[in-house]
Short mmCIF file of C-alpha atoms in Angstrom, two decimals:
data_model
loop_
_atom_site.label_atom_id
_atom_site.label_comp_id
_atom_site.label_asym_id
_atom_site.label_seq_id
_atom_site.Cartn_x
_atom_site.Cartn_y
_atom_site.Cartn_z
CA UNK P 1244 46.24 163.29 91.59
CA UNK P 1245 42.91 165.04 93.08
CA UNK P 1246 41.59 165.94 89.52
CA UNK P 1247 42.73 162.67 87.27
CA UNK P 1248 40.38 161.44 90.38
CA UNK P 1249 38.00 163.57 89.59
CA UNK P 1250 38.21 162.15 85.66
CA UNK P 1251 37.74 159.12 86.68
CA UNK P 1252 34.82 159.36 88.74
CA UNK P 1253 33.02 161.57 86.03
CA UNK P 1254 34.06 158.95 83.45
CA UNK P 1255 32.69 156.04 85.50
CA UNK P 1256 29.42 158.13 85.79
CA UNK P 1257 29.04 158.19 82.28
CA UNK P 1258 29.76 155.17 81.58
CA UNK P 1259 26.92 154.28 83.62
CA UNK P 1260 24.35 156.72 81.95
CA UNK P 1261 25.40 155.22 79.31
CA UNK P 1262 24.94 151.47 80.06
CA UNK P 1263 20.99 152.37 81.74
CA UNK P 1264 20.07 154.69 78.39
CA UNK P 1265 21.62 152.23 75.70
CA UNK P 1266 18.17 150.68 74.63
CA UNK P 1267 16.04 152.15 72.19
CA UNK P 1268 13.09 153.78 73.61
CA UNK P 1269 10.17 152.04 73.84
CA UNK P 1270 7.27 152.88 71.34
CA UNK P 1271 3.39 153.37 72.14
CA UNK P 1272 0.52 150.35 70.52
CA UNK P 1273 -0.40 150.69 67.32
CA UNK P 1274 -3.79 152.29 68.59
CA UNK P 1275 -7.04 151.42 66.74
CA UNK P 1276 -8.84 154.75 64.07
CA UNK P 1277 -12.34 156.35 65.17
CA UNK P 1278 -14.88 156.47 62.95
CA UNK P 1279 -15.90 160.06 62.20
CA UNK P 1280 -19.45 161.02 63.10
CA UNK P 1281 -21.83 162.12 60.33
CA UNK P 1282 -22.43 165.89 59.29
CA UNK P 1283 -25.76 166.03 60.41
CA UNK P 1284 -28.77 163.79 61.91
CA UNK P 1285 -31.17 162.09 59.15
CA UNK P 1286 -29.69 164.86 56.14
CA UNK P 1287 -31.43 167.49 58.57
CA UNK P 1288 -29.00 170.38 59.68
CA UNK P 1289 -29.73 172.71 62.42
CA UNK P 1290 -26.99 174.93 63.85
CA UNK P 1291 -28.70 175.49 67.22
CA UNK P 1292 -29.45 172.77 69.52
CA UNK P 1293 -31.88 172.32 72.71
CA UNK P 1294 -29.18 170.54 75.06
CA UNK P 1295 -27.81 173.98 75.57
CA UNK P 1296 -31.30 175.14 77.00
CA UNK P 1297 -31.20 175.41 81.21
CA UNK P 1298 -33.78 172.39 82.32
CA UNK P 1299 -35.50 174.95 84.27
CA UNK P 1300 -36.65 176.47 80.97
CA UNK P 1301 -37.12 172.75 79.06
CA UNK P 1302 -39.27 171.69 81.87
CA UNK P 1303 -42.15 174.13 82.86
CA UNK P 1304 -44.65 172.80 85.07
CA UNK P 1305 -43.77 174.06 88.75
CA UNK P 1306 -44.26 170.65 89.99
CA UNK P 1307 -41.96 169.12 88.03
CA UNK P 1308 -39.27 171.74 88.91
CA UNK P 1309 -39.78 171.55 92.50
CA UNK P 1310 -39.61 167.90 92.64
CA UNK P 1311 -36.20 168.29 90.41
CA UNK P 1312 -34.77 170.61 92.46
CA UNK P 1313 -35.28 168.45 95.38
CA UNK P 1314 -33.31 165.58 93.80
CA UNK P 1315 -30.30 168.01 92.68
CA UNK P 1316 -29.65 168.45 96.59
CA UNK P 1317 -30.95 165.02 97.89
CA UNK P 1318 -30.29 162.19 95.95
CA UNK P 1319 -27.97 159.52 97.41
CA UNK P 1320 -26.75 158.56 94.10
CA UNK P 1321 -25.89 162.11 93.53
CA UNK P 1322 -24.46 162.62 96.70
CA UNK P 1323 -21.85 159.55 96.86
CA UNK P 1324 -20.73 161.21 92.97
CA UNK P 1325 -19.62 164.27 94.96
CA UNK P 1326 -17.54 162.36 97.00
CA UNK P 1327 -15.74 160.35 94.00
CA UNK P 1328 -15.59 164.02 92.57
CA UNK P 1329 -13.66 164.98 96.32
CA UNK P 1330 -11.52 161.78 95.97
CA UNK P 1331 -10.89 162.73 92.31
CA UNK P 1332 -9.62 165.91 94.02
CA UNK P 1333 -7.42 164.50 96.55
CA UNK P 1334 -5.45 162.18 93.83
CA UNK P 1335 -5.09 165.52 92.34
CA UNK P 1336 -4.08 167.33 94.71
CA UNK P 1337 -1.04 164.40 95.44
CA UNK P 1338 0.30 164.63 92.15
CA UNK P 1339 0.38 168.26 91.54
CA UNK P 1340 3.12 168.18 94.63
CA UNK P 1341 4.81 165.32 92.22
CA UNK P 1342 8.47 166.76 91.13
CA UNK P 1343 8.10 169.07 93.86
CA UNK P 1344 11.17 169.19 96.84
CA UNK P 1345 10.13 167.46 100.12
CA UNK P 1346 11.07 168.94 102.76
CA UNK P 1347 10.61 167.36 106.79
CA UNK P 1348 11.97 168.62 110.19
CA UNK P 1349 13.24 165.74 113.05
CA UNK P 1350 14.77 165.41 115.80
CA UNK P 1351 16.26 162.42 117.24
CA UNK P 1352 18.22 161.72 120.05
CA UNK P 1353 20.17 157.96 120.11
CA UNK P 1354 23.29 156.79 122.06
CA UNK P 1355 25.50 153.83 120.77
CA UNK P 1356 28.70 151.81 121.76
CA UNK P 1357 31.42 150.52 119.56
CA UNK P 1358 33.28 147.38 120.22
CA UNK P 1359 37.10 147.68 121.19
CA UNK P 1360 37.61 145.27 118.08
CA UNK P 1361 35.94 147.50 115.55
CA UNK P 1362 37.17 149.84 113.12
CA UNK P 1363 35.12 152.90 115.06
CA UNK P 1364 36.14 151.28 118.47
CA UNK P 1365 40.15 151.93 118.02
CA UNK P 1366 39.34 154.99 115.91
CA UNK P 1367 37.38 156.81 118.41
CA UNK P 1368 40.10 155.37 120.91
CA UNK P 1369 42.96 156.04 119.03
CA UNK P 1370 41.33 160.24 118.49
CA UNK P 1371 40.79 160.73 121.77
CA UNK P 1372 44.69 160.72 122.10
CA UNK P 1373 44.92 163.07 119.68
CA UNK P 1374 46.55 166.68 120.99
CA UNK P 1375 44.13 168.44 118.40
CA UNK P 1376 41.14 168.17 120.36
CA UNK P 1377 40.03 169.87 123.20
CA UNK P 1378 38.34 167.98 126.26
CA UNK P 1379 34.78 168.57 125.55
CA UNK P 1380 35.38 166.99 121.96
CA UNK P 1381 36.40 163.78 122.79
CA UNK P 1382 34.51 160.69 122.27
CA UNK P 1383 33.02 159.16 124.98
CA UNK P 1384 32.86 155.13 125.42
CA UNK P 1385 28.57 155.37 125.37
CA UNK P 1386 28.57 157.79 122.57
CA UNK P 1387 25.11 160.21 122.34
CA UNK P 1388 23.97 161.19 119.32
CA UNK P 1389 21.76 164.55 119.40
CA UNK P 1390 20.39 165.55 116.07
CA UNK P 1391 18.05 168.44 114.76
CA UNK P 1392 17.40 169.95 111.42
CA UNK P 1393 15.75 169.71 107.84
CA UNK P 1394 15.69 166.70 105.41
CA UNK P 1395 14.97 167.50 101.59
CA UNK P 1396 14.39 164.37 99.16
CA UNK P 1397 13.81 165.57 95.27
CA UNK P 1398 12.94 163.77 92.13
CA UNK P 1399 13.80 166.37 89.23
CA UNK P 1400 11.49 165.27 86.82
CA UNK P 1401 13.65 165.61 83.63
CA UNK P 1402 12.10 163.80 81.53
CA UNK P 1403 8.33 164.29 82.14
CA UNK P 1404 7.57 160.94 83.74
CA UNK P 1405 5.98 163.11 86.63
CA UNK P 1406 4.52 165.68 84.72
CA UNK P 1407 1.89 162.45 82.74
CA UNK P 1408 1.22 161.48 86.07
CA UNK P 1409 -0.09 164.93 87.40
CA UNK P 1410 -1.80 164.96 83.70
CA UNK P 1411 -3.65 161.58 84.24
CA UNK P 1412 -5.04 163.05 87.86
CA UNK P 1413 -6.66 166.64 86.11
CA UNK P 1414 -8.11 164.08 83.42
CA UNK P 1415 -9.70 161.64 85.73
CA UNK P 1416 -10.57 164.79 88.04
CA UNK P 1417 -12.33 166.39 84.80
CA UNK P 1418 -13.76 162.60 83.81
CA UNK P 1419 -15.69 162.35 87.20
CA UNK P 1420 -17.30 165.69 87.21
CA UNK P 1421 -18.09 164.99 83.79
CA UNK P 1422 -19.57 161.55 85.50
CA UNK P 1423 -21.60 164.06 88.05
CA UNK P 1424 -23.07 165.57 85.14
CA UNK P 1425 -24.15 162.60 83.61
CA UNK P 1426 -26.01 161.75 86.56
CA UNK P 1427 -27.49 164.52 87.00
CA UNK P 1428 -29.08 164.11 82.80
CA UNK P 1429 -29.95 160.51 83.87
CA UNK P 1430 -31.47 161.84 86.83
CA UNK P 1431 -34.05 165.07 85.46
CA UNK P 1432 -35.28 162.54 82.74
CA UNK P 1433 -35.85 159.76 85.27
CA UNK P 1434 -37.65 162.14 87.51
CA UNK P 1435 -39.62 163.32 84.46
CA UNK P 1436 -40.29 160.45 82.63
CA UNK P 1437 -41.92 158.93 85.92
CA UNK P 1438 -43.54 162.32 86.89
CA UNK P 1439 -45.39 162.16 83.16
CA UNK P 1440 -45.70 158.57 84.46
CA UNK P 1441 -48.04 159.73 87.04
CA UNK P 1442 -50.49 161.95 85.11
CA UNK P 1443 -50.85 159.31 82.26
CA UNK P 1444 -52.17 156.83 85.39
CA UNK P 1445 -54.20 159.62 86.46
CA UNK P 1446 -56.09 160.13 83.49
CA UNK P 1447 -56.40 156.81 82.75
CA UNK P 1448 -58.17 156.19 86.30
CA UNK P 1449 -60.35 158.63 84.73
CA UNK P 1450 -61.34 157.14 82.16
CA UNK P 1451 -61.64 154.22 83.65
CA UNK P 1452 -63.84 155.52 86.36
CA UNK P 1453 -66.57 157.10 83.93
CA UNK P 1454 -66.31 153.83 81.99
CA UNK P 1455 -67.28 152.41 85.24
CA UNK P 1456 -70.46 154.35 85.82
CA UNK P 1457 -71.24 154.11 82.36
CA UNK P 1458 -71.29 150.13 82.45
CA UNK P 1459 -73.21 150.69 85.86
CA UNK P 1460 -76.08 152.56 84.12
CA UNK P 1461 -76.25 150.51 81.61
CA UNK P 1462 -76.13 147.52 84.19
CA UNK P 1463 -79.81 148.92 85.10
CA UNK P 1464 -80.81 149.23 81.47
CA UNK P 1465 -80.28 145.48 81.37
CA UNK P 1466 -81.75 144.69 84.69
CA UNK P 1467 -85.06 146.75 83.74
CA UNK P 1468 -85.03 144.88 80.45
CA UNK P 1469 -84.87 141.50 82.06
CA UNK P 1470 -87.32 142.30 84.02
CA UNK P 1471 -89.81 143.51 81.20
CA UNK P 1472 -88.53 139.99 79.37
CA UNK P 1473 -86.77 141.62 76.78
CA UNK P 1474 -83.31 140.31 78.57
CA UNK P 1475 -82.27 137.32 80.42
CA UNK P 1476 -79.93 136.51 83.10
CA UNK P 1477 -76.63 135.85 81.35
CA UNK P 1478 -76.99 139.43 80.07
CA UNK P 1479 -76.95 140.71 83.25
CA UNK P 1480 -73.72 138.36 84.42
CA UNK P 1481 -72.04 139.70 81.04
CA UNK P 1482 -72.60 143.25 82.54
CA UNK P 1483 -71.18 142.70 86.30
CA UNK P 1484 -68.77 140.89 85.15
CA UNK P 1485 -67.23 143.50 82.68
CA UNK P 1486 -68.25 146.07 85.33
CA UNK P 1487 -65.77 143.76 88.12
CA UNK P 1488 -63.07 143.44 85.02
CA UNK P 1489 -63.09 147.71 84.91
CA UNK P 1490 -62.79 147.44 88.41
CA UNK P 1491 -60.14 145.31 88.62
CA UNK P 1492 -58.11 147.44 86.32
CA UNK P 1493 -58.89 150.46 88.44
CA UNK P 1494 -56.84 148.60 91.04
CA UNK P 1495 -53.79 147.91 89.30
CA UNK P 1496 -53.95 151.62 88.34
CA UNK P 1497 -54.14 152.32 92.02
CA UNK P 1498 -51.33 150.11 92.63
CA UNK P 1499 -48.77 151.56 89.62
CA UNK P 1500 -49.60 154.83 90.94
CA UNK P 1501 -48.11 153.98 94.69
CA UNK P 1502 -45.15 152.07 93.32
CA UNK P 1503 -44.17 155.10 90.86
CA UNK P 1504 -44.63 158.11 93.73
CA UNK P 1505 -42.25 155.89 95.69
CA UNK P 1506 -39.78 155.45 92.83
CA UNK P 1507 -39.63 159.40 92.67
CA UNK P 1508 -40.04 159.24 96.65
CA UNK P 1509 -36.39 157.12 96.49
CA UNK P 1510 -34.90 159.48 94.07
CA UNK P 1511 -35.67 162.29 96.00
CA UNK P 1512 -33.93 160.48 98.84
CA UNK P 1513 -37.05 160.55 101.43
CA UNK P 1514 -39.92 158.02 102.50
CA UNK P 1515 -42.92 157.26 100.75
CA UNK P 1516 -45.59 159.93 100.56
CA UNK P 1517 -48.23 161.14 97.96
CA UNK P 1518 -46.69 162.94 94.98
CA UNK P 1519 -48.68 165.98 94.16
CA UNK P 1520 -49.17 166.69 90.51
CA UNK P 1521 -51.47 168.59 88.01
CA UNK P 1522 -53.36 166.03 85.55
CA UNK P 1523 -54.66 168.82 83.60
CA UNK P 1524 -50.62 169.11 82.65
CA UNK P 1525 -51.50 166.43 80.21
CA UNK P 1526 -53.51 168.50 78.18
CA UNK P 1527 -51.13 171.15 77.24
CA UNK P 1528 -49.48 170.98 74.25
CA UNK P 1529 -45.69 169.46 73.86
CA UNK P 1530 -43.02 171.00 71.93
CA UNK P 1531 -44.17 171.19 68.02
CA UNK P 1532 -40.09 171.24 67.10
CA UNK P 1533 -36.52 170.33 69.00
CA UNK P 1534 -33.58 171.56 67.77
CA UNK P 1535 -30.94 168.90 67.37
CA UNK P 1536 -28.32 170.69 66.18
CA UNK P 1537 -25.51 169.13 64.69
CA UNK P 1538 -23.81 165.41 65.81
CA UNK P 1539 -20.36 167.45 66.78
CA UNK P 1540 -22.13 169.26 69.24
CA UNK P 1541 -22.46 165.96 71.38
CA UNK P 1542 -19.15 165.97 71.91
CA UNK P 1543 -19.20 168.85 74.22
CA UNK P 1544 -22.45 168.88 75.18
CA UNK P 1545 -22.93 164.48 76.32
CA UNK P 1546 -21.14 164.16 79.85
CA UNK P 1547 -20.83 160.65 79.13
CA UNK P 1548 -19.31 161.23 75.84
CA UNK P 1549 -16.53 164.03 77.10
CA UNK P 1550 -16.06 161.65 80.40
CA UNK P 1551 -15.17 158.91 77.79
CA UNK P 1552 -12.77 161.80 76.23
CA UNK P 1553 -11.35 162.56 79.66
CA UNK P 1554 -10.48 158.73 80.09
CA UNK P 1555 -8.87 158.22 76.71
CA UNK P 1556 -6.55 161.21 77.82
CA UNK P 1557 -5.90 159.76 81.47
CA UNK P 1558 -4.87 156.63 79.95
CA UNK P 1559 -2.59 158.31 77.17
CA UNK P 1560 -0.86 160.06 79.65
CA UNK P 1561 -0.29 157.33 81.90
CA UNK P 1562 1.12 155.42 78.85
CA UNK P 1563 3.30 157.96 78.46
CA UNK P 1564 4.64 157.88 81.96
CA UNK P 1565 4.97 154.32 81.88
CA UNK P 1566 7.59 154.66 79.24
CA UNK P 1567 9.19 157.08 80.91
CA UNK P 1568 9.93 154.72 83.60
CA UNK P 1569 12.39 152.82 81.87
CA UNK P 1570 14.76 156.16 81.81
CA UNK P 1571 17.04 156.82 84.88
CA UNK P 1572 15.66 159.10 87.33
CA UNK P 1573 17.30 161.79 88.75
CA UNK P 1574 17.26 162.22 92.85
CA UNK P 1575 18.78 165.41 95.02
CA UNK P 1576 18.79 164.77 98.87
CA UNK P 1577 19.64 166.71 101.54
CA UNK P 1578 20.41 167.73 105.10
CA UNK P 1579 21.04 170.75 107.23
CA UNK P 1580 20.86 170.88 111.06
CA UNK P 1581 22.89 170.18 114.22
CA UNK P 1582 24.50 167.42 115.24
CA UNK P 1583 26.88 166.58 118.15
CA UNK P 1584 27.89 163.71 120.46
CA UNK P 1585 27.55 167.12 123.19
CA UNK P 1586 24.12 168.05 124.29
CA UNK P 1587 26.01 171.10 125.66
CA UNK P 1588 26.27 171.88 121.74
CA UNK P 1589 23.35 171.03 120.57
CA UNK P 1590 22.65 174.49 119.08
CA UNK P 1591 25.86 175.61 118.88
CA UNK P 1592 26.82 177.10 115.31
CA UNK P 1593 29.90 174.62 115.58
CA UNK P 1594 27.34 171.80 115.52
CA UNK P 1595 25.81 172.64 112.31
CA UNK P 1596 26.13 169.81 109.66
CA UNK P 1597 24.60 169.21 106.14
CA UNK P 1598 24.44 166.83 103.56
CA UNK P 1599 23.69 167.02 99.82
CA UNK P 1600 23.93 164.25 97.21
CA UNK P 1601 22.26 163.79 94.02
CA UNK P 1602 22.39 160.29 91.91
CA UNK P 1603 20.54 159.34 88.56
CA UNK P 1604 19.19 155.67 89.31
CA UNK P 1605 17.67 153.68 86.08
CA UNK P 1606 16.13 150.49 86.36
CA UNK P 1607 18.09 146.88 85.38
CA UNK P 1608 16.62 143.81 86.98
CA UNK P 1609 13.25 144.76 86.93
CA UNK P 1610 12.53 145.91 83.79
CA UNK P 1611 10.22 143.35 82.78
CA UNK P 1612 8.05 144.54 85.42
CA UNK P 1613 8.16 148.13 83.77
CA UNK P 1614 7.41 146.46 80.12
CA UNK P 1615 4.09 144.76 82.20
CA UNK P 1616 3.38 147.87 83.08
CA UNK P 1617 3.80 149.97 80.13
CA UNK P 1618 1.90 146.35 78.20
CA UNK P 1619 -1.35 147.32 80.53
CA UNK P 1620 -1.46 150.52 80.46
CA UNK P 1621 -1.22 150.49 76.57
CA UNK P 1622 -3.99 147.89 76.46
CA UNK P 1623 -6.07 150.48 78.91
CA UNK P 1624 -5.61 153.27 76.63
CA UNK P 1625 -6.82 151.34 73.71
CA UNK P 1626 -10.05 150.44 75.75
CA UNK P 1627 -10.89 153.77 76.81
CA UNK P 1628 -10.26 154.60 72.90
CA UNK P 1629 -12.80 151.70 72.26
CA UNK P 1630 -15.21 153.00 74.87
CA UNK P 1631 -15.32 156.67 73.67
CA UNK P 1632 -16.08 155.79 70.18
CA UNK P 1633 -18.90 153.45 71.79
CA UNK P 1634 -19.97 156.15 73.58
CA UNK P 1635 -19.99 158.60 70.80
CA UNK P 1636 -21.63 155.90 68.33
CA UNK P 1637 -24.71 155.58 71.05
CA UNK P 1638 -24.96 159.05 71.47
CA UNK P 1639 -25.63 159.24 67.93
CA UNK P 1640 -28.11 156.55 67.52
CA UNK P 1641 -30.45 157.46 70.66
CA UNK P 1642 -30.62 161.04 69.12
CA UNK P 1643 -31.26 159.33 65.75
CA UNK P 1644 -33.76 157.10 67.16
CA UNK P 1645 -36.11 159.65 69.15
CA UNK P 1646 -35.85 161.80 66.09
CA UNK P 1647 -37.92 158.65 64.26
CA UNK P 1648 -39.76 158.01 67.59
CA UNK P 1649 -41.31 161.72 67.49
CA UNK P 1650 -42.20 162.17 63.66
CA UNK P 1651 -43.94 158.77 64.17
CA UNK P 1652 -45.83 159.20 67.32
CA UNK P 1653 -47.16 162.40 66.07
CA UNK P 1654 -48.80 160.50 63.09
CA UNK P 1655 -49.88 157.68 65.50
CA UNK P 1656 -51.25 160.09 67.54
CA UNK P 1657 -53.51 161.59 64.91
CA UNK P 1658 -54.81 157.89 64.01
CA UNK P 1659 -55.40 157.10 67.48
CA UNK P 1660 -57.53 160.36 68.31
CA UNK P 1661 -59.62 159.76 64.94
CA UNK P 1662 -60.20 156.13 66.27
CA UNK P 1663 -61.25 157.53 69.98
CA UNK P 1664 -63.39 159.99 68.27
CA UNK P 1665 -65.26 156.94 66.29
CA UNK P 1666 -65.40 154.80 69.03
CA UNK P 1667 -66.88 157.32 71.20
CA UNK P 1668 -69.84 157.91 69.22
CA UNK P 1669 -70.86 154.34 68.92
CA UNK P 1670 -70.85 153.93 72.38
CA UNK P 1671 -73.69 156.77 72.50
CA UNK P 1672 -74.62 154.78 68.81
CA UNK P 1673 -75.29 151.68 70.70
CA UNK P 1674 -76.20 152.63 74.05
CA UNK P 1675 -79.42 154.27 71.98
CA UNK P 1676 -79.95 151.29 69.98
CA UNK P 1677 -79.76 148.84 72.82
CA UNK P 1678 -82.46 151.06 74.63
CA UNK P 1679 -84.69 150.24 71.71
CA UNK P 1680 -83.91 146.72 71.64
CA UNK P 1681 -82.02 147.28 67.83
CA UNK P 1682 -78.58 145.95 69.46
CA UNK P 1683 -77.56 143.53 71.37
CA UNK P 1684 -75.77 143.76 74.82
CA UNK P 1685 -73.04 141.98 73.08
CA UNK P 1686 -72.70 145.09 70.38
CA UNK P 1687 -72.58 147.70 73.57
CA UNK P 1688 -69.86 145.10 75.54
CA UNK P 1689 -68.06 145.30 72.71
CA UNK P 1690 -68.56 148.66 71.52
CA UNK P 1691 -67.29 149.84 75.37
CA UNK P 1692 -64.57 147.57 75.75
CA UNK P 1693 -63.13 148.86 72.29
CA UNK P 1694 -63.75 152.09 73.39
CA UNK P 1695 -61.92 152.18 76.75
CA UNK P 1696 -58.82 150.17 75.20
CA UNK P 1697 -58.39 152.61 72.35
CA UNK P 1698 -58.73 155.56 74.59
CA UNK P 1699 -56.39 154.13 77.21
CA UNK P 1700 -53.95 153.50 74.37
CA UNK P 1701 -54.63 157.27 73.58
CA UNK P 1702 -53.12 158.10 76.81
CA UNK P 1703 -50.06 155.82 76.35
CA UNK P 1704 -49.25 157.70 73.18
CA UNK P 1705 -49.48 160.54 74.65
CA UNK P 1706 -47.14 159.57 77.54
CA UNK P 1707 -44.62 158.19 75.18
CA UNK P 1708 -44.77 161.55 73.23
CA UNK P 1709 -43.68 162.95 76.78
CA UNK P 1710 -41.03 160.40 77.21
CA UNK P 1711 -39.67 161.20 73.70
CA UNK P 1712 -39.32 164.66 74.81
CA UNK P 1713 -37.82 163.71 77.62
CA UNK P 1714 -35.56 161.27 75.76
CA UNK P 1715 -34.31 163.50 73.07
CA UNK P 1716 -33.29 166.23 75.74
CA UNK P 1717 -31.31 163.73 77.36
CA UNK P 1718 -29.75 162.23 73.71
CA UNK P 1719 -28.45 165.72 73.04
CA UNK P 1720 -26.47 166.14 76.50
CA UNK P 1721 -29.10 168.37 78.17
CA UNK P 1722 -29.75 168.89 81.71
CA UNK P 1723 -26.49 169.46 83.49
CA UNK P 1724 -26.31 173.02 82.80
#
């Protein structure tokens, strides 16, 4: 009788496995092709590639690398990424415990009373009769209940559901360092950029300054002129008034110069103060060639581009556990400790009592909760798919673009200096002719005011070769190591 029973339990347990693992399993999106990345940058192949290079060795004035080194340890920004890198941690650390036994200790200590008119009531009534037990084991009217021991819950992860969950935490883990990283790029070639920022101002003050007590001399010229009748008085209000013009762009140099030490002030995470630099710094010469390597290396070597990657595989493994949801689940739980009605037996080996069951469970009502679920998470996957071809796509183009920007800087450069050079000698040109009354002050206004814009626009060229430098370091993925 016991084992037909038996037969009939184990056949009703099929039967159920059966009923919750009837329907076909569900399939993943149809999720969208990448487009593959070119073999090389503008038909120009180079195996090696200047993103590997320590910044350190990129960058090489001191000043720069102090001020760097400063923001690596102080910036806020920085700083909160650390703790999204801890709380990346922390998830981690939860699901690597995921298909793992849980075990708890307790003790609890209760006391109850059952009704005359209930089954328990006339049982516990009815044993305490009985000539099978001895006087400390019958049941008393206000029963206690003393209990200590272990309690074990398990989820046996037989299908993997758990093990794409503890997947999706190392990805997003790895995503948000790679996040760090990327902050840490974006950072060094802010800090840079606005440091080059700095002596560009400077040297345009300086030019602006000797253009200023050039205008001032020749101020006197024209005074001494008028004087002798060879001038008259609106040639002298031409002169202060492009001397106050000079002036007044000396101030807004002045001013840009404050607001940019306290930009690199902020980034460095402290109050405004001067920012020390060496102008001369703009004299030396910039790199004459950058290595670009090849377009796969920026998928190892952009953190924003292997943080996209890390994404794509967070959200393909939580797809994959959200299908895995819809199959039954298999749970183990169990007891062990003492238990007695007694506290007299509390410890007592006699006391000891366990439990152990194990069920598989699979969902039924709520499934089209799951199929939500499994419907988002596909649609996430396919985003972060989307976003990591973005990613890769811009990656591409800014290195592609800085590429153009340096090969065409270097040729405006070479104009611009030619045009400086001109311009330079027919200041001296005019001033001379002026003196002998062969130009007019208009000629030498003109002549300076040409002068100072080309020479200024010199210096802009000059800081955008900088910033192109800076730019194309950051377009390859460098500055994290």
């Amino acid at each position: 009788m016991m084992l037909k029973t038996k037969y009939q339990i184990l056949a009703l347990g099929m039967l159920i496995f059966g009923l919750f693992t009837h329907c076909k399993p569900l399939q993943s999106f149809q999720q969208p092709s990448l487009k593959a990345l070119p073999e090389s940058f503008q038909s120009k192949k180079d195996s090696t590639n200047d993103a590997v290079v320590n910044w350190k060795s990129y960058f090489t004035d001191e000043t720069l690398i102090g001020l760097i080194d400063t923001a690596l340890t102080n910036n806020i920004d920085l700083l909160m990424t650390l703790q999204k890198i801890e709380m990346a941690q922390q998830q981690l650390n939860f699901a690597k415990v995921l298909g793992k036994p849980f075990v708890s200790a307790g003790v609890s200590v209760g006391q109850k009373r059952f009704g005359k008119y209930t089954m328990d009531g006339v049982g516990n009534y009815d044993t305490n009769f009985s000539n099978n037990i001895t006087d400390d084991q019958k049941i008393p009217e206000h029963l206690p209940d003393f209990n200590i021991g272990l309690q074990s819950s398990w989820e046996v992860d037989i299908w993997g559901k758990l093990r794409n969950k503890k997947m999706a935490a190392i990805a997003r883990y790895l995503a948000s360092v790679e996040g760090k990283n990327w902050i840490i790029t974006n950072l060094i070639s802010e800090i840079s950029a606005s440091y080059y920022s700095l002596i560009a101002l400077d040297n345009e003050l300086d030019i602006i300054k000797e253009t200023r007590n050039l205008q001032l001399n020749q101020l006197q010229i024209i005074k001494a002129q008028k004087e002798a009748g060879y001038a008259n008085e609106l040639a002298v209000k031409q002169f202060e008034s492009r001397i106050l013009n000079t002036r007044s762009l000396e101030v807004e140099i002045l001013q840009s110069i404050v607001e940019i030490e306290n930009k690199i002030n902020f980034l460095l995470a402290r109050y405004p103060q001067p920012i020390y630099r060496d102008k001369l710094q703009f004299t030396k010469p910039l790199p004459t060639q950058i290595r670009m390597g090849i377009p796969t290396q920026l998928l190892r070597n952009r953190p924003d581009v292997k943080k996209a990657e890390y994404e794509v595989m967070a959200a393909k493994a939580d797809v994959e556990a959200a299908r895995l949801a819809f199959y039954p689940s298999l749970n183990i739980n169990a007891n062990l400790g003492f238990q007695t009605f007694n506290p007299a037996y509390v410890v007592s080996p006699q006391s000891i009592a366990y439990n152990l069951l194990g069920g598989l469970s699979a969902p039924v009502i709520n499934r089209k909760g799951l199929n939500a679920d499994f419907g988002m998470a596909n649609a996430i996957q396919t985003e972060a798919l989307y976003n990591y071809q973005k990613s890769i796509i811009g990656a591409y183009t800014e290195v592609y673009n800085e590429m153009s920007n340096i090969k065409n800087l270097n040729l405006i450069q070479d104009l611009k200096s030619q045009e400086v050079s001109i311009l330079t000698e027919s200041i001296v040109t005019s001033t001379d002719l002026f003196k002998t009354g062969r130009a007019t002050y208009l000629e030498v206004l003109i002549t300076q005011t040409n002068a100072l814009q080309a020479r200024i626009e010199l210096i802009n060229v000059k800081k955008q070769q900088y910033d192109a430098v800076v730019n194309i370091y950051k377009a390859l993925g460098g500055g994290w190591r």
